[in-house]
Amino acid sequence: MDPNRYSVRTDLALEAREIAAQSYGEEIPGVQSEHVEDNGITITRMDITTEEGARVIGKQIGHYVTIEVPGLRRKDSELQVRVATRFAQEFEQFLEKLGIPKDAKVLIIGLGNWNVTPDALGPLVVENVMVTRHFFELMPDQVSPGYRQVSALAPGVLGITGIETSDIVQSIVEKSKPDFVIAVDALASKSLDRVNTTIQIADSGIHPGSGIGNK
């Protein structure tokens, strides 16, 4: 089998930039990136600012943060705690960069099929989210300072529900009116070394079903 006959598909902007750099060089117009090393944690912050950069990279204009931790494969609990803390810090900075206030209402959507292990990340995250929206509605005087309104849902996939995931999410957004949506999904990588060791944060949106060529 000749692997060169097949195109490479990746959901990671970092990898898309690596592929583009093979043809365009390290300096790609409209794409800025910086790398930070923190004791086994590599953070890459990348901004795609122009249509040309988006075309070359093959990703939407937006901000992308990639956290790579090869050591996660060792099941090191201390490292896992450090990664969770660093991820929370990066995510907080990301929301601040987008101008989202600390009291903004959020809807968390766990994309994916809970019956298929490689696609179950979204539903697993939703299972572990602390939802608070009902507390704000039913007993607002008993909610401690520092919490925001959080609702969460794992809408399933078309094969389970018979309904396009995007239609379900849009309907819920129109009814519950959150200030912003966080979509959690498993992503494709071209490198086995990044499987189960990499997290990407992005504000460019996500297209449910695109991994299998759905609309």
mmCIF file of C-alpha atoms in Angstrom:
data_model
loop_
_atom_site.group_PDB
_atom_site.id
_atom_site.type_symbol
_atom_site.label_atom_id
_atom_site.label_comp_id
_atom_site.label_asym_id
_atom_site.label_seq_id
_atom_site.Cartn_x
_atom_site.Cartn_y
_atom_site.Cartn_z
ATOM 1 C CA MET A 1 0.000 0.000 0.000
ATOM 2 C CA ASP A 2 1.325 3.406 -0.969
ATOM 3 C CA PRO A 3 0.400 5.936 1.790
ATOM 4 C CA ASN A 4 1.207 8.817 -0.561
ATOM 5 C CA ARG A 5 -1.949 8.013 -2.520
ATOM 6 C CA TYR A 6 -4.093 9.127 0.419
ATOM 7 C CA SER A 7 -4.727 12.655 1.636
ATOM 8 C CA VAL A 8 -4.100 13.484 5.278
ATOM 9 C CA ARG A 9 -7.054 14.720 7.335
ATOM 10 C CA THR A 10 -6.533 16.426 10.673
ATOM 11 C CA ASP A 11 -8.724 18.482 12.988
ATOM 12 C CA LEU A 12 -5.699 20.050 14.664
ATOM 13 C CA ALA A 13 -4.721 23.496 13.407
ATOM 14 C CA LEU A 14 -1.176 22.857 14.633
ATOM 15 C CA GLU A 15 -0.849 19.862 12.299
ATOM 16 C CA ALA A 16 -2.490 21.728 9.429
ATOM 17 C CA ARG A 17 0.172 24.400 9.812
ATOM 18 C CA GLU A 18 2.922 21.753 9.846
ATOM 19 C CA ILE A 19 1.578 20.331 6.578
ATOM 20 C CA ALA A 20 1.328 23.787 4.985
ATOM 21 C CA ALA A 21 4.864 24.665 6.099
ATOM 22 C CA GLN A 22 6.240 21.857 3.932
ATOM 23 C CA SER A 23 5.122 23.819 0.856
ATOM 24 C CA TYR A 24 5.082 27.435 2.025
ATOM 25 C CA GLY A 25 7.857 27.516 4.609
ATOM 26 C CA GLU A 26 7.642 28.451 8.277
ATOM 27 C CA GLU A 27 6.464 32.022 7.578
ATOM 28 C CA ILE A 28 2.865 31.778 6.367
ATOM 29 C CA PRO A 29 1.125 35.132 5.708
ATOM 30 C CA GLY A 30 -1.749 35.776 8.086
ATOM 31 C CA VAL A 31 -0.685 33.070 10.549
ATOM 32 C CA GLN A 32 1.085 33.895 13.811
ATOM 33 C CA SER A 33 2.095 31.345 16.418
ATOM 34 C CA GLU A 34 4.078 31.096 19.638
ATOM 35 C CA HIS A 35 5.289 28.128 21.674
ATOM 36 C CA VAL A 36 5.583 27.813 25.444
ATOM 37 C CA GLU A 37 7.295 24.924 27.284
ATOM 38 C CA ASP A 38 6.258 24.210 30.865
ATOM 39 C CA ASN A 39 7.881 21.117 32.402
ATOM 40 C CA GLY A 40 6.525 18.495 30.016
ATOM 41 C CA ILE A 41 3.597 20.589 28.748
ATOM 42 C CA THR A 42 3.939 22.248 25.335
ATOM 43 C CA ILE A 43 1.492 25.032 24.524
ATOM 44 C CA THR A 44 1.136 26.476 21.023
ATOM 45 C CA ARG A 45 -0.987 29.582 20.540
ATOM 46 C CA MET A 46 -1.855 30.279 16.916
ATOM 47 C CA ASP A 47 -3.899 33.051 15.313
ATOM 48 C CA ILE A 48 -5.172 32.854 11.737
ATOM 49 C CA THR A 49 -5.990 36.448 10.853
ATOM 50 C CA THR A 50 -6.477 36.584 7.073
ATOM 51 C CA GLU A 51 -8.372 34.737 4.352
ATOM 52 C CA GLU A 52 -5.074 33.875 2.703
ATOM 53 C CA GLY A 53 -3.769 32.282 5.881
ATOM 54 C CA ALA A 54 -7.021 30.363 6.314
ATOM 55 C CA ARG A 55 -6.805 29.082 2.726
ATOM 56 C CA VAL A 56 -3.199 27.964 3.085
ATOM 57 C CA ILE A 57 -3.768 26.267 6.449
ATOM 58 C CA GLY A 58 -7.179 24.898 5.526
ATOM 59 C CA LYS A 59 -8.721 26.147 8.788
ATOM 60 C CA GLN A 60 -11.118 28.963 9.606
ATOM 61 C CA ILE A 61 -9.940 32.402 10.721
ATOM 62 C CA GLY A 62 -9.710 32.352 14.505
ATOM 63 C CA HIS A 63 -7.660 31.659 17.603
ATOM 64 C CA TYR A 64 -6.263 28.192 18.355
ATOM 65 C CA VAL A 65 -4.499 26.900 21.457
ATOM 66 C CA THR A 66 -2.943 23.430 21.433
ATOM 67 C CA ILE A 67 -1.746 21.700 24.600
ATOM 68 C CA GLU A 68 0.536 18.701 24.037
ATOM 69 C CA VAL A 69 1.534 16.394 26.889
ATOM 70 C CA PRO A 70 3.224 13.165 25.735
ATOM 71 C CA GLY A 71 3.663 12.116 29.375
ATOM 72 C CA LEU A 72 -0.095 11.619 29.780
ATOM 73 C CA ARG A 73 0.393 8.133 28.353
ATOM 74 C CA ARG A 74 2.224 7.190 31.567
ATOM 75 C CA LYS A 75 -0.925 7.674 33.688
ATOM 76 C CA ASP A 76 0.995 10.055 35.969
ATOM 77 C CA SER A 77 -1.645 11.433 38.348
ATOM 78 C CA GLU A 78 0.520 14.403 39.388
ATOM 79 C CA LEU A 79 1.027 15.337 35.734
ATOM 80 C CA GLN A 80 -2.697 14.969 35.067
ATOM 81 C CA VAL A 81 -3.446 17.485 37.826
ATOM 82 C CA ARG A 82 -0.888 19.926 36.404
ATOM 83 C CA VAL A 83 -2.373 19.546 32.920
ATOM 84 C CA ALA A 84 -5.912 20.112 34.219
ATOM 85 C CA THR A 85 -4.773 23.246 36.049
ATOM 86 C CA ARG A 86 -2.872 24.596 33.037
ATOM 87 C CA PHE A 87 -5.797 23.833 30.741
ATOM 88 C CA ALA A 88 -8.136 25.752 33.063
ATOM 89 C CA GLN A 89 -5.754 28.724 33.035
ATOM 90 C CA GLU A 90 -5.445 28.690 29.239
ATOM 91 C CA PHE A 91 -9.205 28.364 28.837
ATOM 92 C CA GLU A 92 -9.859 31.268 31.189
ATOM 93 C CA GLN A 93 -7.435 33.446 29.212
ATOM 94 C CA PHE A 94 -9.094 32.302 25.989
ATOM 95 C CA LEU A 95 -12.542 33.418 27.181
ATOM 96 C CA GLU A 96 -11.095 36.745 28.334
ATOM 97 C CA LYS A 97 -9.516 37.243 24.906
ATOM 98 C CA LEU A 98 -12.953 36.735 23.343
ATOM 99 C CA GLY A 99 -14.478 39.278 25.729
ATOM 100 C CA ILE A 100 -16.714 36.766 27.509
ATOM 101 C CA PRO A 101 -17.453 37.970 31.076
ATOM 102 C CA LYS A 102 -17.190 35.685 34.092
ATOM 103 C CA ASP A 103 -20.961 35.730 34.685
ATOM 104 C CA ALA A 104 -21.928 34.852 31.082
ATOM 105 C CA LYS A 105 -24.326 31.916 30.747
ATOM 106 C CA VAL A 106 -22.841 28.855 29.045
ATOM 107 C CA LEU A 107 -24.271 25.793 27.335
ATOM 108 C CA ILE A 108 -21.839 22.863 27.119
ATOM 109 C CA ILE A 109 -22.500 20.436 24.270
ATOM 110 C CA GLY A 110 -20.845 17.011 24.380
ATOM 111 C CA LEU A 111 -20.644 15.917 20.757
ATOM 112 C CA GLY A 112 -20.191 12.281 19.822
ATOM 113 C CA ASN A 113 -21.556 8.778 20.218
ATOM 114 C CA TRP A 114 -21.458 7.444 23.784
ATOM 115 C CA ASN A 115 -21.586 3.860 22.424
ATOM 116 C CA VAL A 116 -18.301 4.208 20.507
ATOM 117 C CA THR A 117 -15.164 4.618 22.629
ATOM 118 C CA PRO A 118 -13.142 6.862 20.238
ATOM 119 C CA ASP A 119 -16.150 9.165 19.849
ATOM 120 C CA ALA A 120 -17.360 9.261 23.453
ATOM 121 C CA LEU A 121 -15.288 12.175 24.762
ATOM 122 C CA GLY A 122 -18.083 14.754 24.518
ATOM 123 C CA PRO A 123 -20.691 12.690 26.410
ATOM 124 C CA LEU A 124 -18.106 11.720 29.061
ATOM 125 C CA VAL A 125 -17.281 15.386 29.680
ATOM 126 C CA VAL A 126 -20.973 16.251 30.052
ATOM 127 C CA GLU A 127 -21.334 13.489 32.659
ATOM 128 C CA ASN A 128 -18.664 15.212 34.761
ATOM 129 C CA VAL A 129 -19.792 18.834 34.375
ATOM 130 C CA MET A 130 -21.301 20.649 37.360
ATOM 131 C CA VAL A 131 -24.541 22.090 35.995
ATOM 132 C CA THR A 132 -25.927 25.113 37.842
ATOM 133 C CA ARG A 133 -28.546 26.767 35.632
ATOM 134 C CA HIS A 134 -31.459 25.290 37.587
ATOM 135 C CA PHE A 135 -30.021 26.617 40.864
ATOM 136 C CA PHE A 136 -29.963 30.153 39.465
ATOM 137 C CA GLU A 137 -33.598 29.777 38.396
ATOM 138 C CA LEU A 138 -34.987 28.006 41.488
ATOM 139 C CA MET A 139 -32.842 29.278 44.385
ATOM 140 C CA PRO A 140 -30.643 32.173 43.166
ATOM 141 C CA ASP A 141 -30.124 33.523 46.688
ATOM 142 C CA GLN A 142 -28.365 30.287 47.696
ATOM 143 C CA VAL A 143 -25.780 30.257 44.896
ATOM 144 C CA SER A 144 -22.309 31.164 46.164
ATOM 145 C CA PRO A 145 -20.328 33.930 44.444
ATOM 146 C CA GLY A 146 -18.020 32.793 41.652
ATOM 147 C CA TYR A 147 -20.401 30.438 39.899
ATOM 148 C CA ARG A 148 -21.932 31.037 36.482
ATOM 149 C CA GLN A 149 -25.050 29.529 34.904
ATOM 150 C CA VAL A 150 -24.010 26.240 33.322
ATOM 151 C CA SER A 151 -26.223 23.849 31.383
ATOM 152 C CA ALA A 152 -25.001 20.753 29.557
ATOM 153 C CA LEU A 153 -26.283 18.217 27.064
ATOM 154 C CA ALA A 154 -25.011 15.260 25.046
ATOM 155 C CA PRO A 155 -27.329 15.333 22.010
ATOM 156 C CA GLY A 156 -26.160 12.028 20.548
ATOM 157 C CA VAL A 157 -25.571 11.475 16.854
ATOM 158 C CA LEU A 158 -27.781 11.222 13.788
ATOM 159 C CA GLY A 159 -27.645 7.418 13.825
ATOM 160 C CA ILE A 160 -29.111 7.333 17.359
ATOM 161 C CA THR A 161 -31.631 10.176 17.257
ATOM 162 C CA GLY A 162 -32.520 10.488 13.580
ATOM 163 C CA ILE A 163 -32.019 14.252 13.973
ATOM 164 C CA GLU A 164 -29.027 16.289 12.852
ATOM 165 C CA THR A 165 -27.001 17.304 15.909
ATOM 166 C CA SER A 166 -26.757 20.887 14.681
ATOM 167 C CA ASP A 167 -30.581 21.102 14.561
ATOM 168 C CA ILE A 168 -30.833 19.873 18.167
ATOM 169 C CA VAL A 169 -28.235 22.349 19.409
ATOM 170 C CA GLN A 170 -29.772 25.252 17.506
ATOM 171 C CA SER A 171 -33.193 24.500 18.984
ATOM 172 C CA ILE A 172 -31.818 24.392 22.532
ATOM 173 C CA VAL A 173 -29.890 27.632 22.039
ATOM 174 C CA GLU A 174 -33.025 29.391 20.770
ATOM 175 C CA LYS A 175 -35.013 28.165 23.787
ATOM 176 C CA SER A 176 -32.517 28.489 26.663
ATOM 177 C CA LYS A 177 -30.614 31.519 25.263
ATOM 178 C CA PRO A 178 -27.080 30.955 26.612
ATOM 179 C CA ASP A 179 -24.500 33.698 26.102
ATOM 180 C CA PHE A 180 -22.034 31.265 24.542
ATOM 181 C CA VAL A 181 -21.650 27.580 23.701
ATOM 182 C CA ILE A 182 -18.741 25.259 24.434
ATOM 183 C CA ALA A 183 -18.679 22.233 22.132
ATOM 184 C CA VAL A 184 -16.531 19.288 23.237
ATOM 185 C CA ASP A 185 -15.562 16.667 20.683
ATOM 186 C CA ALA A 186 -12.930 14.074 19.865
ATOM 187 C CA LEU A 187 -10.605 15.277 17.111
ATOM 188 C CA ALA A 188 -8.685 13.517 14.357
ATOM 189 C CA SER A 189 -4.885 13.664 14.288
ATOM 190 C CA LYS A 190 -2.393 12.652 11.629
ATOM 191 C CA SER A 191 0.078 11.566 14.303
ATOM 192 C CA LEU A 192 -0.348 8.627 16.681
ATOM 193 C CA ASP A 193 1.926 10.462 19.136
ATOM 194 C CA ARG A 194 -0.799 13.096 19.628
ATOM 195 C CA VAL A 195 -3.632 10.632 20.268
ATOM 196 C CA ASN A 196 -4.774 10.849 23.919
ATOM 197 C CA THR A 197 -2.079 13.447 24.635
ATOM 198 C CA THR A 198 -3.396 16.599 22.947
ATOM 199 C CA ILE A 199 -6.091 19.207 23.644
ATOM 200 C CA GLN A 200 -7.150 21.939 21.217
ATOM 201 C CA ILE A 201 -9.124 25.063 22.111
ATOM 202 C CA ALA A 202 -10.562 27.087 19.226
ATOM 203 C CA ASP A 203 -13.173 29.757 18.525
ATOM 204 C CA SER A 204 -13.646 28.893 14.849
ATOM 205 C CA GLY A 205 -16.611 26.596 15.415
ATOM 206 C CA ILE A 206 -17.092 22.899 14.784
ATOM 207 C CA HIS A 207 -19.131 20.920 12.276
ATOM 208 C CA PRO A 208 -20.816 17.824 13.759
ATOM 209 C CA GLY A 209 -20.563 14.827 11.438
ATOM 210 C CA SER A 210 -17.750 16.267 9.329
ATOM 211 C CA GLY A 211 -15.465 13.377 10.312
ATOM 212 C CA ILE A 212 -17.617 10.969 8.295
ATOM 213 C CA GLY A 213 -18.305 13.388 5.462
ATOM 214 C CA ASN A 214 -21.746 14.459 6.701
ATOM 215 C CA LYS A 215 -23.048 17.927 5.905
#
